[in-house]
Amino acid sequence: MDEKTVLIIDGDAASRKFLTHTLQEQGYAVIQAGSGREGLVFAWRDRPDVIVLDPSLPDLGGDVLIKKLRQDQRTASTPVIALSGIDDTERMNVSLEQGFNEYIVKSGEAIARLLEAIPRLLGIKTEAPRKTGGLQIVFLSAKGGTGTSSLCANVAMNIARTEPESNTVVADMVLPIGSIAPLVGYKGSINLATIADVPSQEMTPAFLRESLPNIGLWRFQLLAGSPDPETANLLQVKRIPHVIEALQAAFDYVLIDLGRSLSRISLPIIQQADMIALIVSTDLGTVTLTKTVLEYLQAQGVDTKKIYPILNRAVGLEGMLKSDAEKILGLDIVTTVPYMGSNFIMANNQNQPIAHKFPHDTATVVLQQMTTTIIDRARNLRS
Ligand SMILES: Nc1ncnc2c1ncn2[C@@H]1O[C@H](COP(=O)(O)OP(=O)(O)OP(=O)(O)O)[C@@H](O)[C@H]1O
Ligand SMILES: [Mg+2]
């Protein structure tokens, strides 16, 4: 790429120096300003490709600065990242509304986030950061009760069954209460919150492979979700990206149940996934909502090729037709999971995989085919 220029506006000399050094190492040209006024002069004179600024400047506040930058045509559309010492959601929302493209809190993870955000905002296609590491497949729906958790667990079981030599983990990230543990019958005390508390240097692949429980018939290892809202409140959300990274280093397949959450926590997970299994049930309400989710994901830069819509006939036989759902979604649906009546609930209630409880059911065959297709596609997209 031709050299891109980053303007750093930060009142703290040490912070400026560190950032400059890091960005130069990554091949960026860097201009530094120690005050807001100086920053404005450089921004308009040198027209940097990206501006990174600490909003707590001694002379001009971040809110004044962003306003001036946005009002001037020379910098109206320049990506501006707030790199702030203030870890506050309200502050973040206000900043994004004011015109900052991104709000990153100065913390241990700030540099990694910055190095991810800058090329993304510049529209530079970076090498997928984790070409190695397990395939990451997220399960998502626009509405509750569409079968997301059941399908996530059953697909994982099918992967483990098809490739016995590989290792698979299911991570339940549905907040505030996960449901995979009750679904597969896990009653132990290891869960997302306890793992998120493990210090980085201890969270090695070996540690995760040893400590996450093996779920008998299901053949995968489980990172159970939060068991109750209280635990979810205590969860160190900031650690989640690190947990996922560690899971990818430890397992060949990382399946993540995100349920219907589209949030600041789940969006980066979706953006990094190799594949997004989007579960749609056959009622008009869910399909319409799914369309909204789909458009949002596309607007957030998620490649449509990664989205794998699954029509699950969870609501009964009278649902809408696949072709109608495809028309609304504007996507081809590769897999339709048949309505299984009470069999599905029976398998769930007995904590059993569908392939185990009903080996000859159509749904078992469909799940198996879908599993193979998802894996093949995810792997192709990587290479
Ligand atoms: N194809 C199907 N046939 C029959 N029943 C189904 C089918 N798919 C799902 N179900 C039933 O639908 C219910 C919801 O499933 P599940 O908990 O997996 O959905 P979910 O999307 O994860 O829900 P939640 O929003 O609660 O997390 C379960 O009782 C399950 O047995
Ligand atoms: Mg669920």
mmCIF file of N, CA and C in Angstrom, residues 30 66 90 92 100 132 169 201 219 239 298 313 337:
data_model
loop_
_atom_site.group_PDB
_atom_site.id
_atom_site.type_symbol
_atom_site.label_atom_id
_atom_site.label_comp_id
_atom_site.label_asym_id
_atom_site.label_seq_id
_atom_site.Cartn_x
_atom_site.Cartn_y
_atom_site.Cartn_z
ATOM 1 N N VAL A 30 3.669 9.362 10.495
ATOM 2 C CA VAL A 30 2.971 9.939 11.646
ATOM 3 C C VAL A 30 3.290 11.420 11.797
ATOM 4 N N ILE A 66 -13.817 18.022 17.253
ATOM 5 C CA ILE A 66 -14.495 17.190 16.249
ATOM 6 C C ILE A 66 -15.468 18.039 15.443
ATOM 7 N N GLU A 90 -21.559 6.212 28.272
ATOM 8 C CA GLU A 90 -22.284 7.424 27.936
ATOM 9 C C GLU A 90 -21.394 8.357 27.088
ATOM 10 N N MET A 92 -18.833 7.523 25.398
ATOM 11 C CA MET A 92 -18.584 6.886 24.115
ATOM 12 C C MET A 92 -19.721 7.194 23.136
ATOM 13 N N PHE A 100 -17.120 11.306 15.919
ATOM 14 C CA PHE A 100 -15.970 10.410 15.971
ATOM 15 C C PHE A 100 -16.378 9.101 15.307
ATOM 16 N N THR A 132 -4.400 -18.553 10.865
ATOM 17 C CA THR A 132 -4.242 -19.796 11.601
ATOM 18 C C THR A 132 -5.302 -19.800 12.698
ATOM 19 N N VAL A 169 -15.015 -26.629 20.353
ATOM 20 C CA VAL A 169 -15.547 -26.019 21.567
ATOM 21 C C VAL A 169 -16.803 -25.228 21.208
ATOM 22 N N GLN A 201 -1.913 -14.383 30.986
ATOM 23 C CA GLN A 201 -0.749 -15.275 30.844
ATOM 24 C C GLN A 201 -1.078 -16.711 31.224
ATOM 25 N N ARG A 219 -19.676 -34.752 22.505
ATOM 26 C CA ARG A 219 -18.318 -34.836 21.952
ATOM 27 C C ARG A 219 -17.582 -33.515 21.821
ATOM 28 N N ARG A 239 -12.828 -8.594 28.491
ATOM 29 C CA ARG A 239 -11.951 -9.746 28.310
ATOM 30 C C ARG A 239 -12.454 -10.696 27.222
ATOM 31 N N GLN A 298 -24.519 -6.047 6.932
ATOM 32 C CA GLN A 298 -23.882 -5.650 5.675
ATOM 33 C C GLN A 298 -23.331 -4.233 5.788
ATOM 34 N N ARG A 313 -37.710 -24.756 10.621
ATOM 35 C CA ARG A 313 -39.165 -24.813 10.761
ATOM 36 C C ARG A 313 -39.546 -25.103 12.218
ATOM 37 N N VAL A 337 -34.213 -26.741 7.896
ATOM 38 C CA VAL A 337 -34.332 -27.802 8.902
ATOM 39 C C VAL A 337 -35.818 -28.092 9.083
#
